[in-house]
mmCIF file of C-alpha atoms in Angstrom:
data_model
loop_
_atom_site.group_PDB
_atom_site.id
_atom_site.type_symbol
_atom_site.label_atom_id
_atom_site.label_comp_id
_atom_site.label_asym_id
_atom_site.label_seq_id
_atom_site.Cartn_x
_atom_site.Cartn_y
_atom_site.Cartn_z
ATOM 1 C CA MET A 259 -5.880 -26.155 81.638
ATOM 2 C CA LYS A 260 -5.614 -29.441 82.965
ATOM 3 C CA PHE A 261 -6.199 -32.661 81.113
ATOM 4 C CA SER A 262 -6.747 -35.964 81.324
ATOM 5 C CA GLY A 263 -4.200 -38.153 79.659
ATOM 6 C CA ARG A 264 -0.522 -37.865 78.794
ATOM 7 C CA SER A 265 -0.256 -33.855 78.440
ATOM 8 C CA LEU A 266 2.790 -33.599 75.715
ATOM 9 C CA MET A 267 4.027 -30.282 77.451
ATOM 10 C CA ASN A 268 3.552 -27.248 79.620
ATOM 11 C CA SER A 269 3.326 -24.952 76.541
ATOM 12 C CA LYS A 270 -0.023 -25.345 74.527
ATOM 13 C CA ASN A 271 1.892 -24.579 71.314
ATOM 14 C CA PHE A 272 4.216 -26.922 71.292
ATOM 15 C CA SER A 273 7.471 -24.445 71.329
ATOM 16 C CA ASP A 274 9.371 -26.497 74.056
ATOM 17 C CA VAL A 275 10.435 -29.231 71.905
ATOM 18 C CA GLU A 276 14.121 -29.318 73.481
ATOM 19 C CA ASN A 277 12.797 -30.718 76.706
ATOM 20 C CA LEU A 278 10.959 -33.664 75.714
ATOM 21 C CA PRO A 279 11.595 -37.525 75.884
ATOM 22 C CA LEU A 280 11.876 -39.060 72.769
ATOM 23 C CA GLU A 281 8.940 -40.695 72.254
ATOM 24 C CA ASP A 282 6.871 -37.244 72.714
ATOM 25 C CA LYS A 283 8.839 -35.669 70.069
ATOM 26 C CA GLN A 284 7.424 -38.358 67.970
ATOM 27 C CA LEU A 285 3.724 -38.142 68.928
ATOM 28 C CA GLN A 286 4.251 -34.157 69.314
ATOM 29 C CA ASP A 287 5.516 -34.541 65.131
ATOM 30 C CA VAL A 288 2.005 -37.200 64.203
ATOM 31 C CA ASP A 289 0.001 -34.347 65.968
ATOM 32 C CA VAL A 290 1.365 -31.940 64.492
ATOM 33 C CA GLN A 291 0.754 -33.137 60.742
ATOM 34 C CA TRP A 292 -3.124 -34.427 61.684
ATOM 35 C CA MET A 293 -3.726 -30.788 63.089
ATOM 36 C CA GLU A 294 -2.214 -29.130 59.622
ATOM 37 C CA ARG A 295 -4.378 -31.752 57.819
ATOM 38 C CA ALA A 296 -7.535 -31.064 60.417
ATOM 39 C CA ILE A 297 -7.014 -27.162 59.355
ATOM 40 C CA GLN A 298 -7.012 -28.091 55.297
ATOM 41 C CA VAL A 299 -10.540 -29.960 56.472
ATOM 42 C CA ALA A 300 -11.769 -26.529 57.410
ATOM 43 C CA ASP A 301 -11.458 -25.240 54.350
ATOM 44 C CA LEU A 302 -14.281 -27.269 53.205
ATOM 45 C CA THR A 303 -16.680 -25.044 55.205
ATOM 46 C CA ALA A 304 -15.655 -22.305 52.651
ATOM 47 C CA PRO A 305 -18.667 -22.471 49.565
ATOM 48 C CA SER A 306 -21.384 -23.416 52.444
ATOM 49 C CA GLY A 307 -20.499 -20.208 55.058
ATOM 50 C CA ASP A 308 -20.244 -22.702 58.162
ATOM 51 C CA VAL A 309 -17.711 -21.907 60.384
ATOM 52 C CA PRO A 310 -14.202 -23.384 59.548
ATOM 53 C CA ILE A 311 -13.525 -26.526 61.703
ATOM 54 C CA GLY A 312 -12.192 -29.664 60.480
ATOM 55 C CA ALA A 313 -11.971 -32.691 62.061
ATOM 56 C CA VAL A 314 -9.704 -36.211 61.042
ATOM 57 C CA VAL A 315 -10.573 -39.857 62.452
ATOM 58 C CA VAL A 316 -6.860 -41.440 62.519
ATOM 59 C CA SER A 317 -7.258 -45.348 62.920
ATOM 60 C CA ALA A 318 -4.862 -47.335 65.454
ATOM 61 C CA THR A 319 -2.619 -47.488 62.952
ATOM 62 C CA GLY A 320 -2.167 -44.172 62.046
ATOM 63 C CA GLN A 321 -3.857 -44.148 58.697
ATOM 64 C CA GLU A 322 -6.938 -41.391 57.645
ATOM 65 C CA LEU A 323 -10.044 -43.114 58.476
ATOM 66 C CA ALA A 324 -12.405 -40.236 58.105
ATOM 67 C CA ILE A 325 -12.492 -36.297 58.088
ATOM 68 C CA GLY A 326 -15.402 -34.281 59.285
ATOM 69 C CA TRP A 327 -16.208 -30.320 58.630
ATOM 70 C CA ASN A 328 -18.555 -28.717 59.826
ATOM 71 C CA THR A 329 -22.328 -28.509 58.189
ATOM 72 C CA ARG A 330 -24.732 -26.146 60.380
ATOM 73 C CA GLU A 331 -25.432 -23.903 58.533
ATOM 74 C CA ARG A 332 -25.362 -26.396 54.839
ATOM 75 C CA ASP A 333 -27.745 -28.793 56.261
ATOM 76 C CA GLN A 334 -29.460 -26.457 59.133
ATOM 77 C CA ASP A 335 -28.608 -29.560 61.672
ATOM 78 C CA PRO A 336 -27.681 -28.173 64.378
ATOM 79 C CA CYS A 337 -25.454 -31.697 65.078
ATOM 80 C CA GLY A 338 -23.688 -31.027 61.878
ATOM 81 C CA HIS A 339 -20.762 -30.243 63.605
ATOM 82 C CA ALA A 340 -16.990 -31.721 62.536
ATOM 83 C CA GLU A 341 -16.505 -33.813 64.961
ATOM 84 C CA LEU A 342 -19.425 -35.631 64.962
ATOM 85 C CA ASN A 343 -19.610 -35.800 60.770
ATOM 86 C CA GLY A 344 -16.072 -37.391 61.091
ATOM 87 C CA LEU A 345 -17.037 -39.649 63.689
ATOM 88 C CA ARG A 346 -20.243 -41.121 61.760
ATOM 89 C CA ALA A 347 -17.995 -41.208 58.596
ATOM 90 C CA ALA A 348 -15.672 -43.653 60.254
ATOM 91 C CA ALA A 349 -17.573 -45.811 62.331
ATOM 92 C CA ALA A 350 -19.532 -46.038 58.498
ATOM 93 C CA ARG A 351 -16.534 -47.112 57.108
ATOM 94 C CA GLN A 352 -15.120 -49.107 59.780
ATOM 95 C CA GLY A 353 -18.139 -50.481 59.521
ATOM 96 C CA SER A 354 -18.263 -50.293 63.529
ATOM 97 C CA TRP A 355 -19.671 -47.886 65.747
ATOM 98 C CA ARG A 356 -17.080 -48.791 68.351
ATOM 99 C CA LEU A 357 -13.717 -46.529 67.182
ATOM 100 C CA GLU A 358 -11.535 -48.013 69.508
ATOM 101 C CA GLY A 359 -7.986 -46.999 69.480
ATOM 102 C CA CYS A 360 -8.667 -44.168 66.877
ATOM 103 C CA SER A 361 -7.553 -40.528 67.454
ATOM 104 C CA LEU A 362 -9.523 -37.652 66.605
ATOM 105 C CA TYR A 363 -8.180 -33.973 65.348
ATOM 106 C CA VAL A 364 -10.018 -30.850 65.394
ATOM 107 C CA THR A 365 -9.085 -27.627 65.225
ATOM 108 C CA LEU A 366 -11.508 -26.296 68.285
ATOM 109 C CA GLU A 367 -11.643 -27.553 71.465
ATOM 110 C CA PRO A 368 -15.118 -29.772 71.418
ATOM 111 C CA CYS A 369 -18.708 -29.048 72.995
ATOM 112 C CA ALA A 370 -20.373 -31.298 75.539
ATOM 113 C CA MET A 371 -22.035 -32.367 72.493
ATOM 114 C CA CYS A 372 -18.993 -33.488 70.600
ATOM 115 C CA ALA A 373 -17.381 -34.716 74.033
ATOM 116 C CA GLY A 374 -19.169 -36.592 74.585
ATOM 117 C CA ALA A 375 -20.080 -38.913 71.209
ATOM 118 C CA MET A 376 -16.395 -39.446 71.726
ATOM 119 C CA VAL A 377 -17.337 -41.631 74.732
ATOM 120 C CA LEU A 378 -20.133 -42.825 73.276
ATOM 121 C CA ALA A 379 -17.535 -44.018 69.953
ATOM 122 C CA ARG A 380 -14.897 -45.201 72.781
ATOM 123 C CA ILE A 381 -12.013 -43.082 71.113
ATOM 124 C CA ARG A 382 -8.486 -43.649 72.463
ATOM 125 C CA ARG A 383 -7.787 -39.911 72.586
ATOM 126 C CA CYS A 384 -8.901 -36.306 70.989
ATOM 127 C CA VAL A 385 -6.319 -33.861 70.097
ATOM 128 C CA TRP A 386 -7.612 -30.289 69.249
ATOM 129 C CA GLY A 387 -5.907 -26.621 68.126
ATOM 130 C CA ALA A 388 -7.707 -23.790 69.331
ATOM 131 C CA ALA A 389 -9.449 -23.402 73.073
ATOM 132 C CA ASP A 390 -13.522 -22.727 73.034
ATOM 133 C CA PRO A 391 -13.336 -20.763 76.598
ATOM 134 C CA LYS A 392 -16.953 -19.917 75.782
ATOM 135 C CA GLY A 393 -17.987 -23.673 74.789
ATOM 136 C CA GLY A 394 -15.360 -26.323 74.953
ATOM 137 C CA TYR A 395 -15.011 -29.153 77.122
ATOM 138 C CA LEU A 396 -12.239 -30.803 77.011
ATOM 139 C CA GLY A 397 -10.608 -28.094 78.900
ATOM 140 C CA SER A 398 -12.110 -24.909 79.374
ATOM 141 C CA LEU A 399 -15.679 -25.421 81.053
ATOM 142 C CA GLY A 400 -15.316 -28.786 81.921
ATOM 143 C CA ASN A 401 -13.595 -32.172 80.710
ATOM 144 C CA LEU A 402 -16.082 -34.536 80.141
ATOM 145 C CA GLY A 403 -13.361 -37.166 78.120
ATOM 146 C CA ALA A 404 -11.731 -37.702 81.902
ATOM 147 C CA ASP A 405 -15.533 -37.860 83.480
ATOM 148 C CA PRO A 406 -14.729 -40.976 86.208
ATOM 149 C CA ARG A 407 -18.711 -41.865 85.666
ATOM 150 C CA LEU A 408 -18.317 -42.351 82.714
ATOM 151 C CA ASN A 409 -18.072 -45.510 80.994
ATOM 152 C CA HIS A 410 -15.337 -44.785 79.035
ATOM 153 C CA ARG A 411 -12.610 -41.947 78.939
ATOM 154 C CA TYR A 412 -9.775 -41.130 76.683
ATOM 155 C CA GLU A 413 -6.728 -38.900 76.814
ATOM 156 C CA VAL A 414 -7.278 -35.403 75.576
ATOM 157 C CA GLN A 415 -4.239 -32.896 74.085
ATOM 158 C CA GLY A 416 -5.286 -29.448 73.662
ATOM 159 C CA GLY A 417 -3.555 -26.322 72.032
ATOM 160 C CA VAL A 418 -1.805 -28.217 69.279
ATOM 161 C CA LEU A 419 -1.254 -25.290 66.491
ATOM 162 C CA ALA A 420 -3.452 -23.021 68.455
ATOM 163 C CA GLU A 421 -2.919 -20.189 66.467
ATOM 164 C CA PRO A 422 -3.300 -21.630 62.986
ATOM 165 C CA CYS A 423 -6.554 -23.049 64.403
ATOM 166 C CA SER A 424 -7.430 -19.455 65.829
ATOM 167 C CA ALA A 425 -6.580 -17.496 63.254
ATOM 168 C CA LEU A 426 -8.566 -19.950 60.842
ATOM 169 C CA LEU A 427 -11.491 -19.156 62.726
ATOM 170 C CA LYS A 428 -10.603 -15.116 63.686
ATOM 171 C CA ALA A 429 -10.355 -14.251 59.857
ATOM 172 C CA PHE A 430 -13.642 -16.176 59.296
ATOM 173 C CA PHE A 431 -15.344 -13.935 61.524
ATOM 174 C CA ARG A 432 -14.051 -11.014 61.080
ATOM 175 C CA ASP A 433 -15.024 -11.551 56.977
ATOM 176 C CA LEU A 434 -18.535 -11.752 58.275
ATOM 177 C CA ARG A 435 -18.714 -8.893 60.672
ATOM 178 C CA GLN A 436 -17.209 -7.339 56.789
ATOM 179 C CA LYS A 437 -20.183 -8.720 54.914
ATOM 180 C CA LYS A 438 -23.049 -7.369 57.345
ATOM 181 C CA GLY A 439 -21.700 -3.966 57.664
#
């Protein structure tokens, strides 16, 4: 997959750390840390039966600004995506819709709606875990974050902790199929 912005490495799961320059190794460590947090946030969907997707918005200074998780089933809201919930909470906390300098970490590659919301929020960077070949719009089906026709673009890094992010989704859908019989 091709992504805009700086790609930390060719491997989707960051297994080739030895070949990275020091600043990229440090960024990779930070990405892993925040993706682990996004995986924790995804667990908040369990009571509602929503698909376990978690998002974390991190400020330009490296502080957790807000979290979001899927609430589509709970709220019966087609826009209840983890990324949008996180962006809304971050904007409210910051007192501005402009989230310049912020990074968003999410366990599943964002769809076109969420990728577009990140353009509008003026984020600096999006880091996602598992690819979404049928709906992802930051690498799989296109890359809205890099579209030169838009007034803002942002860096994208995909595949951070792809295996655990994917395993979370696979377990959810396996359990759902078993319940339905």
